[in-house]
CSV table of C-alpha atoms (C1' of nucleotides) in Angstrom, one decimal:
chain,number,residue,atom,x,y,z
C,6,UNK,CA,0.0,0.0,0.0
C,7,UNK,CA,1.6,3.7,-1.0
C,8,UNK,CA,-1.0,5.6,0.7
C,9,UNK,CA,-1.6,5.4,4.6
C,10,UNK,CA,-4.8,6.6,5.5
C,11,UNK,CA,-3.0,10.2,6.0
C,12,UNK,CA,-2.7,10.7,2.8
C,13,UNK,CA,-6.3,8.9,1.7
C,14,UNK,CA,-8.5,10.6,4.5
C,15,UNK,CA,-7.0,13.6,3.4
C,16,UNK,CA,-7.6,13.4,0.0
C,17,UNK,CA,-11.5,12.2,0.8
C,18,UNK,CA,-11.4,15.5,3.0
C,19,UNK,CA,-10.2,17.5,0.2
C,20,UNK,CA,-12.5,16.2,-2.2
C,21,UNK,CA,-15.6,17.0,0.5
C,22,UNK,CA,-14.3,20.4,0.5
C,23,UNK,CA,-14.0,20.4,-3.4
C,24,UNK,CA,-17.6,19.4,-3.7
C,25,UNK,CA,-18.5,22.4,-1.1
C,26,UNK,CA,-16.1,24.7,-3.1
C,27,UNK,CA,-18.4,28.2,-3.2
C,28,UNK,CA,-20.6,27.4,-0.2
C,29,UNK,CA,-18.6,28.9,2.6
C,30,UNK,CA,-16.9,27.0,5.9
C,31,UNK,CA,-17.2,23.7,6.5
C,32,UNK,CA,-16.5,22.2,9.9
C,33,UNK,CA,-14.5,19.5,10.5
C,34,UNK,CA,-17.4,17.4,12.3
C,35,UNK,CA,-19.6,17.8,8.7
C,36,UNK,CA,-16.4,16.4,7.0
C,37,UNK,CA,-16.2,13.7,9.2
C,38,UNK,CA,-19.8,12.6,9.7
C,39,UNK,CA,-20.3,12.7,5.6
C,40,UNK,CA,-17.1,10.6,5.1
C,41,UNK,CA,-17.3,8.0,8.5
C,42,UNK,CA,-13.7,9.2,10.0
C,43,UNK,CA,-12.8,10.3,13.2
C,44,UNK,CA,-13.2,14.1,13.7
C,45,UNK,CA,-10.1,14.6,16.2
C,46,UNK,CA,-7.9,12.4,13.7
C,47,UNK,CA,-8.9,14.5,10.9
C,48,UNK,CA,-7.7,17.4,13.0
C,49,UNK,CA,-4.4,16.3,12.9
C,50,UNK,CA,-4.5,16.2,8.9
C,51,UNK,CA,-6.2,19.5,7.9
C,52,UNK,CA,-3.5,21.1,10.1
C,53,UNK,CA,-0.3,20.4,7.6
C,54,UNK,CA,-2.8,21.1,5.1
C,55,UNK,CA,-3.6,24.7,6.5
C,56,UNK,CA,-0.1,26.0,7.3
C,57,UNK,CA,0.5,24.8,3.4
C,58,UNK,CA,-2.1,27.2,2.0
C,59,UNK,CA,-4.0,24.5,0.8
C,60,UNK,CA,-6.9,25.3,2.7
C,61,UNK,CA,-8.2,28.7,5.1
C,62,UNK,CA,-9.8,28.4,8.2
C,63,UNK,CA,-12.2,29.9,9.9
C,64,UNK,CA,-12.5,30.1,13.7
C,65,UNK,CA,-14.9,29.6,16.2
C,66,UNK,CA,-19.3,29.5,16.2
C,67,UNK,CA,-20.0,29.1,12.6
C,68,UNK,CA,-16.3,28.1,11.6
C,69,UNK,CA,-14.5,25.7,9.3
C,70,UNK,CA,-12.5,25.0,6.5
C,71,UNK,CA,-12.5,25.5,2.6
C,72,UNK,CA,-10.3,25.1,0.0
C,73,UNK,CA,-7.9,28.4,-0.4
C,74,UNK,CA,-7.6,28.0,-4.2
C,75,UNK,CA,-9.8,27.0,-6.8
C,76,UNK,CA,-10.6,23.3,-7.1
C,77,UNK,CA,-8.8,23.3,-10.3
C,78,UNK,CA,-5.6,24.9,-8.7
C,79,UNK,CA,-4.9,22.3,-6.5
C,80,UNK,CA,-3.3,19.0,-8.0
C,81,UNK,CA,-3.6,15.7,-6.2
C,82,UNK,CA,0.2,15.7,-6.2
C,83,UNK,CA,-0.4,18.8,-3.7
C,84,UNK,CA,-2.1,17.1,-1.0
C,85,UNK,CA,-0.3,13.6,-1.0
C,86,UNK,CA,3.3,15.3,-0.8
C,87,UNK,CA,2.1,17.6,2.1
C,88,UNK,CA,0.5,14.6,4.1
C,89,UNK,CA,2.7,11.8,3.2
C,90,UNK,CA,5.9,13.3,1.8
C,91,UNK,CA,7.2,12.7,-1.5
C,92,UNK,CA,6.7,9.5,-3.2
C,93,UNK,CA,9.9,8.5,-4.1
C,94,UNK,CA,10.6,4.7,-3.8
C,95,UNK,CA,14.0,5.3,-2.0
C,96,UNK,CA,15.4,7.9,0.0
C,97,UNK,CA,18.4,8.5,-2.6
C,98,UNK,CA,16.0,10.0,-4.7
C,99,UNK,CA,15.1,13.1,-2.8
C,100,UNK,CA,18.8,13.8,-2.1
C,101,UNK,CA,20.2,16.5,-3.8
C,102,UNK,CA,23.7,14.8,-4.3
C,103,UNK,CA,23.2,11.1,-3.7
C,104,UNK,CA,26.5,9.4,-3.0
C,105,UNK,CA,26.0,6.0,-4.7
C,106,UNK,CA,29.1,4.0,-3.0
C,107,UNK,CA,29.1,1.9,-5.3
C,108,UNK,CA,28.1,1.6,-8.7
C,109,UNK,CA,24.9,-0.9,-8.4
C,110,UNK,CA,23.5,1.4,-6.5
C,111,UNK,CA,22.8,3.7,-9.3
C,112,UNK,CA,21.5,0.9,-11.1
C,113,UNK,CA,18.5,0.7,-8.9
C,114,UNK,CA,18.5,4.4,-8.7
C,115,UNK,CA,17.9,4.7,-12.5
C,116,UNK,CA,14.7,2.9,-11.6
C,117,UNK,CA,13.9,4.7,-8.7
C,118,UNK,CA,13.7,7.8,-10.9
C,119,UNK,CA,12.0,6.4,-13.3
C,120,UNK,CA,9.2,5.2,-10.8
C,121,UNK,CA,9.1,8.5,-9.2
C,122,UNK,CA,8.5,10.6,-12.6
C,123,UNK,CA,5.8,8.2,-13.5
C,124,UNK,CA,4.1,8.6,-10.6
C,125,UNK,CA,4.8,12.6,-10.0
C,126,UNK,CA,3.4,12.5,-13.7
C,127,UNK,CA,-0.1,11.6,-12.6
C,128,UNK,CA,-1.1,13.1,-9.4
C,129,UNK,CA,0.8,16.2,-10.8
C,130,UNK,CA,-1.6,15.9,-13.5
C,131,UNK,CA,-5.1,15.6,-11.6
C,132,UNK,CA,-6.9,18.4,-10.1
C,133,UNK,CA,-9.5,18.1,-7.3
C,134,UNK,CA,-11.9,19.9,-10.0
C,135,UNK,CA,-11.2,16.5,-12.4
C,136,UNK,CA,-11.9,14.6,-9.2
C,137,UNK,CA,-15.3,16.6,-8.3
C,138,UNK,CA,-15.8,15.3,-12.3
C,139,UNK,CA,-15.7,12.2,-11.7
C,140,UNK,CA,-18.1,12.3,-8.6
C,141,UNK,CA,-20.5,13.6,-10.2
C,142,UNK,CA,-20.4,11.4,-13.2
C,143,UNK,CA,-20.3,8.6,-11.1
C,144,UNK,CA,-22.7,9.7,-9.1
C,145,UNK,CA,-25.3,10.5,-12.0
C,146,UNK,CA,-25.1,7.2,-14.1
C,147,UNK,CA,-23.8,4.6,-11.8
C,148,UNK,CA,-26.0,5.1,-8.6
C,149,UNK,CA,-27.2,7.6,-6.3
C,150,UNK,CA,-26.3,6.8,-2.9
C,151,UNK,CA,-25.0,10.1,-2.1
C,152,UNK,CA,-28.7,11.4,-3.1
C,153,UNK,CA,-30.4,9.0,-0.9
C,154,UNK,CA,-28.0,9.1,2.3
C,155,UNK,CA,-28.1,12.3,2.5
O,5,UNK,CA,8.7,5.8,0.5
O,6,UNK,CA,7.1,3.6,-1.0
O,7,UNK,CA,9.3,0.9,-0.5
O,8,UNK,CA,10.7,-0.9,2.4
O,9,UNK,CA,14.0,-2.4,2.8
O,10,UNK,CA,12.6,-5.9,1.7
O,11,UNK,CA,12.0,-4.7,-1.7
O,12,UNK,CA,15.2,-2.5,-2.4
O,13,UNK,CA,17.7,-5.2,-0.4
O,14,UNK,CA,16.0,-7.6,-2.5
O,15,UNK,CA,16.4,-5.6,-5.8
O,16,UNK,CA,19.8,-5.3,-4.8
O,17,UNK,CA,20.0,-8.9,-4.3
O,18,UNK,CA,18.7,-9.7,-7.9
O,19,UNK,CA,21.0,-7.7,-9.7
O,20,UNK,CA,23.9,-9.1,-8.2
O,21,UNK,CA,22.4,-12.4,-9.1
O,22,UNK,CA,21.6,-11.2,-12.7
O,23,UNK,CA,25.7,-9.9,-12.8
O,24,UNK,CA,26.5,-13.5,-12.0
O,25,UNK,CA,24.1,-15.0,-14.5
O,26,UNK,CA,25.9,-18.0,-16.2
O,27,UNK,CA,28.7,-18.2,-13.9
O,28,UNK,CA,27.0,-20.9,-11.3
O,29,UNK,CA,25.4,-20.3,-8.0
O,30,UNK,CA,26.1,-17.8,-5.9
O,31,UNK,CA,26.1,-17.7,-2.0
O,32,UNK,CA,24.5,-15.7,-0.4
O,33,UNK,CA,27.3,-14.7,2.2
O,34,UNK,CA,29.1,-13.6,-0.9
O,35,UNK,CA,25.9,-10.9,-2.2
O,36,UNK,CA,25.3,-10.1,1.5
O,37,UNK,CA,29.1,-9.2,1.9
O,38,UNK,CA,29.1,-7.1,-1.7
O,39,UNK,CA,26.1,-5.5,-1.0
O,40,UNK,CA,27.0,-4.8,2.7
O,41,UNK,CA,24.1,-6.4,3.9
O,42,UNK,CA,23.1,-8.9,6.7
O,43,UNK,CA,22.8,-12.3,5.5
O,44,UNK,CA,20.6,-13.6,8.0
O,45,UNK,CA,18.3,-11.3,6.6
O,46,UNK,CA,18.6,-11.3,3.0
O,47,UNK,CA,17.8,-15.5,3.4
O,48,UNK,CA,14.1,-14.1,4.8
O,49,UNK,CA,14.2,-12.3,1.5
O,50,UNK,CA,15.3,-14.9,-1.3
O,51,UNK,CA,13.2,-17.8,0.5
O,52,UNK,CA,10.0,-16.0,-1.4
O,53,UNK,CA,11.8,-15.2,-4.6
O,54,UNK,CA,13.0,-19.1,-4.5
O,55,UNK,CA,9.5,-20.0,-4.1
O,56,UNK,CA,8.0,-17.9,-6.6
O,57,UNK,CA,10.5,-19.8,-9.1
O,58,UNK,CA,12.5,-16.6,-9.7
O,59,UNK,CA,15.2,-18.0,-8.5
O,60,UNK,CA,17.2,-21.6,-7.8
O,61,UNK,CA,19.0,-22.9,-5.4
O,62,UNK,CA,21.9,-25.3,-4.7
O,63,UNK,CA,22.1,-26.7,-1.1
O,64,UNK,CA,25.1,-27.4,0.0
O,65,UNK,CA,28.8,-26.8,-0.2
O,66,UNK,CA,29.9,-24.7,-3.1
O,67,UNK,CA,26.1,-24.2,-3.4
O,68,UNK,CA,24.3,-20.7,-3.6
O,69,UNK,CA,21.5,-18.7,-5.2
O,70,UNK,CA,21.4,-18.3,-9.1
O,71,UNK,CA,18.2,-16.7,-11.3
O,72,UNK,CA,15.9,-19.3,-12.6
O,73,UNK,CA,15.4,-17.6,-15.9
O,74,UNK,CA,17.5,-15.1,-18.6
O,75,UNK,CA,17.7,-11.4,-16.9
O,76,UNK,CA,15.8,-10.2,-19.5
O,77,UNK,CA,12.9,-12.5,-18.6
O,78,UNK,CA,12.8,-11.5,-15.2
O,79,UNK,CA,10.7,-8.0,-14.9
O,80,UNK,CA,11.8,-5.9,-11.8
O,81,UNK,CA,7.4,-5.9,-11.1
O,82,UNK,CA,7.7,-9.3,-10.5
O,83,UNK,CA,10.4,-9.2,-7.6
O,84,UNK,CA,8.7,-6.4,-5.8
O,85,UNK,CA,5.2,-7.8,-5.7
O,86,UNK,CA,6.6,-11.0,-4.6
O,87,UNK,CA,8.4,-8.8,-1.7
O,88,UNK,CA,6.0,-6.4,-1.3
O,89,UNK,CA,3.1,-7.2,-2.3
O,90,UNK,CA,1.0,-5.2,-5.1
O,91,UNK,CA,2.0,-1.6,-5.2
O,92,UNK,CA,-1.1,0.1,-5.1
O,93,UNK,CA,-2.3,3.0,-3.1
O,94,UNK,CA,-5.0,1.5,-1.9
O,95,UNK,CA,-7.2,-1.7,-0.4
O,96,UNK,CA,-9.9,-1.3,-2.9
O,97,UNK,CA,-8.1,-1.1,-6.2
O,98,UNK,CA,-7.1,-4.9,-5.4
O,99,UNK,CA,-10.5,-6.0,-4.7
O,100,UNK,CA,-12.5,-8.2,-6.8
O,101,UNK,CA,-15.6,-6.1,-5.9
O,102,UNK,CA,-15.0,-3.0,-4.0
O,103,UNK,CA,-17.4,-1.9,-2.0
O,104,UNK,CA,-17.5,2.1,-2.4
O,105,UNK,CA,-20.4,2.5,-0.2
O,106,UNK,CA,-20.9,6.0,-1.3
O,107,UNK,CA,-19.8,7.4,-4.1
O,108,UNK,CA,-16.8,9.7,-3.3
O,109,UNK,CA,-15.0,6.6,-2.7
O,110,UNK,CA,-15.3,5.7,-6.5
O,111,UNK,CA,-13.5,9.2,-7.3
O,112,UNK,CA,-10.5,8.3,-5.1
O,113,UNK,CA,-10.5,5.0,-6.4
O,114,UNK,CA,-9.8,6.3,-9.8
O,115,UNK,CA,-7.1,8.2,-9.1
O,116,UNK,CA,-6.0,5.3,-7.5
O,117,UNK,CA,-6.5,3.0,-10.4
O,118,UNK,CA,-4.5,5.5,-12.5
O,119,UNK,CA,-1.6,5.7,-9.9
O,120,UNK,CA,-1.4,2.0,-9.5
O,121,UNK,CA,-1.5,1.3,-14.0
O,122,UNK,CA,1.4,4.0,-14.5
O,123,UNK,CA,3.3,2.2,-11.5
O,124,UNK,CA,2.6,-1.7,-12.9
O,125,UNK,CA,4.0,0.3,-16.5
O,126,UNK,CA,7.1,1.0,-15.4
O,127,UNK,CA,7.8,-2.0,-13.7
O,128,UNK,CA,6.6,-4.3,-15.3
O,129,UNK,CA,8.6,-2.6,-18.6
O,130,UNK,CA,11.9,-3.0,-16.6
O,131,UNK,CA,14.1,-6.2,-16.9
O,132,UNK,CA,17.2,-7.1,-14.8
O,133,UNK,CA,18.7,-7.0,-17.9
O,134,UNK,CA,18.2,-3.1,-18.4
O,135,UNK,CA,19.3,-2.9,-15.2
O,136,UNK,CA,22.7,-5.1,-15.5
O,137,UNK,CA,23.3,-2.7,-19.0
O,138,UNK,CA,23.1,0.6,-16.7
O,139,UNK,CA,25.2,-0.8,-14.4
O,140,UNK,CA,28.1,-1.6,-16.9
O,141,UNK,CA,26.8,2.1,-18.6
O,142,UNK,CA,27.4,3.6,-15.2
O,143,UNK,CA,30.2,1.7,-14.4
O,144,UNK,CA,32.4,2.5,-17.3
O,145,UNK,CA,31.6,6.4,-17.6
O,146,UNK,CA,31.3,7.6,-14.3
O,147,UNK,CA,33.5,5.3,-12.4
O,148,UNK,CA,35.2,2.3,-12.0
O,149,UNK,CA,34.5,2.0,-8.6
O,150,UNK,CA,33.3,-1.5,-8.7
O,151,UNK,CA,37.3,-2.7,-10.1
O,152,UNK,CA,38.7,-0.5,-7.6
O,153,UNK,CA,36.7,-2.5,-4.4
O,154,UNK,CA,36.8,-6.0,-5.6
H,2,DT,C1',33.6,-40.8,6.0
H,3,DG,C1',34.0,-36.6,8.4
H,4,DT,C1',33.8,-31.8,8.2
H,5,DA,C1',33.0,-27.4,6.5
H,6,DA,C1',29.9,-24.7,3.7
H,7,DA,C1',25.9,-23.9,2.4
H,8,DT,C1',20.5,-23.7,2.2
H,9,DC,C1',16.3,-24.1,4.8
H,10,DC,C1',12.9,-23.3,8.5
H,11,DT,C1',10.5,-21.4,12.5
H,12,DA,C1',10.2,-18.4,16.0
H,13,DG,C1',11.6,-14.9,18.3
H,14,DT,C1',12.9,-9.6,19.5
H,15,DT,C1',13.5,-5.0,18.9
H,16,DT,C1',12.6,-0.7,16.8
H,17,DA,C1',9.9,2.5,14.2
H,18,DT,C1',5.7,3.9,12.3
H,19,DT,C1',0.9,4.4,12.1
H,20,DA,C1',-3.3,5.5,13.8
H,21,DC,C1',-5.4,7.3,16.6
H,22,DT,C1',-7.2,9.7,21.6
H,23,DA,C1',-7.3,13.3,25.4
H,24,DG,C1',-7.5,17.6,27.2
H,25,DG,C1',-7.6,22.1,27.2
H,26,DA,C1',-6.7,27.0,25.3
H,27,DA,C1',-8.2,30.5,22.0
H,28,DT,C1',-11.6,32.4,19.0
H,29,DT,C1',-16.0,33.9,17.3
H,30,DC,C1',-21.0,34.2,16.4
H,31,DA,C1',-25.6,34.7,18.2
S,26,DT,C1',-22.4,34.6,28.2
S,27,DG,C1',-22.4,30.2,26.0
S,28,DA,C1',-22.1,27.1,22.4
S,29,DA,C1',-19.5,26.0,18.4
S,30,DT,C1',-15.6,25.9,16.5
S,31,DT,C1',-10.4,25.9,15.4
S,32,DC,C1',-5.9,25.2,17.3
S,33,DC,C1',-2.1,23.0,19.9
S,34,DT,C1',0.6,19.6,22.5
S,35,DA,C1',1.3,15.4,24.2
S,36,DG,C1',0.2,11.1,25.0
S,37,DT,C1',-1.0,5.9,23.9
S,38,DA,C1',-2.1,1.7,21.6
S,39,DA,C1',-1.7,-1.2,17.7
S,40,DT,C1',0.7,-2.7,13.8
S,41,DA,C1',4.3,-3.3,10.8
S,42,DA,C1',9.2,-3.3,9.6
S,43,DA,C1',13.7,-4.8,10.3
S,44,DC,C1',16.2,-7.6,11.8
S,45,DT,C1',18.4,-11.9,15.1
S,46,DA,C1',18.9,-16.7,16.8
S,47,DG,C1',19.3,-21.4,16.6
S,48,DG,C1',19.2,-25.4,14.7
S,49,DA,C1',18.0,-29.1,11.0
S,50,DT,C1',19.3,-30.6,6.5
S,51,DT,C1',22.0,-31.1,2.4
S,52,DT,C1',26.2,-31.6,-0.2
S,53,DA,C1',31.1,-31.1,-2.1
S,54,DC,C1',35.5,-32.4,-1.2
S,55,DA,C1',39.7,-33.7,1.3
DNA sequence: TGTAAATCCTAGTTTATTACTAGGAATTCA
DNA sequence: TGAATTCCTAGTAATAAACTAGGATTTACA
């Protein structure tokens, strides 16, 4: 598994903000009633996401979150690397000069790159609006559970 | 990171192997010792890889590890996801039938799905062979390392 | 045929990470 | 003022990762 449920949660979180994009704060508890999670773990994710401008808060009675930018403006990529760090396969990836000891090291760093572009490719390439897409076309033609929950 | 020592050590371990191709088994005191690895660990590794028929071993004196098949036959996805298990970012793109029990799931899951496809690309595109050729590209342009040390 | 060099197997142990929980201070609206 | 909220720090429990230990089995070779 890449993800830990830091970096899923948070991207379900994100998306429920996405979806509320327009309508003003959101608290935390509405987030986490809507998607089953525990409001005081949640805590701990929106706050990373906060202090990285990917979200504004508003404090106290009446309070919340929603998203800073545009649902378009923020890239999957965004969220994951703030709540889970970069997803390189290895650490010598991330280091600015690598010292590769030995020469089959590299070998396995050539790889390690290439995994890490691929990937950086596609959540660098998704926004939460493309996300909000899908929901809705899922949503429309598949089933409506969302309708009927809620 | 999205992978854990048992599937770099055991990346490592391959490409030694795949170096050694066609010159007869290989122990594994002697990879552990190149590779500056403990041994007594790197047998929890190769126990799977032997199982999976990746590779063979002779028991014995004078016996060791050797690949089962031609480097270029041996895809570097099929020694992580016999160490590692499936790299996906999540439980429900492995399930036969996920259960997204409301529909928000769905739009994580397809991100997910696209994440865990360009992942199985690269990997499963990859051969030890490519990697052994890096390794001698490496080798003989940037350094020479590997002559110097052994 | 004995011995050293190996693989093979099971079961531990230690360390680190993940996944939370608890409690309270600060802020703000009604 | 009081209820609803964010904010902050520190804890804890559970799980997974990263090894270690010890011994049984096999085999080449002197």
């Amino acid at each position: 598994m890449i993800l830990s449920t830091r970096g899923r949660y948070g991207l379900k979180m994100m998306l429920e903000l996405a979806l509320n994009y327009g309508k003003g704060a959101m608290p935390l508890k509405d987030i986490a009633r809507k998607q089953s999670l525990s409001d005081t773990y949640l805590e701990q994710l929106i706050s990373p996401l906060r202090k990285s401008g990917l979200v504004n808060s508003t404090r106290g009675a009446q309070g919340g979150y929603e998203l800073a930018k545009q649902p378009s403006e923020i890239k999957v990529g965004d969220i994951i690397r703030v709540l889970e760090g970069s997803l390189a396969p290895a650490q010598c990836v991330l280091e600015e000069e690598p010292e590769c000891s030995k020469a089959d090291y590299c070998a396995t760093r050539l790889l390690y790159e290439k995994i890490t572009e691929s990937i950086n490719k596609v959540i660098d390439s998704i926004s939460l609006k493309d996300m909000v897409d899908d929901y809705y076309m899922l949503n429309n033609t598949n089933n409506k559970r969302r309708s009927e929950n809620e």
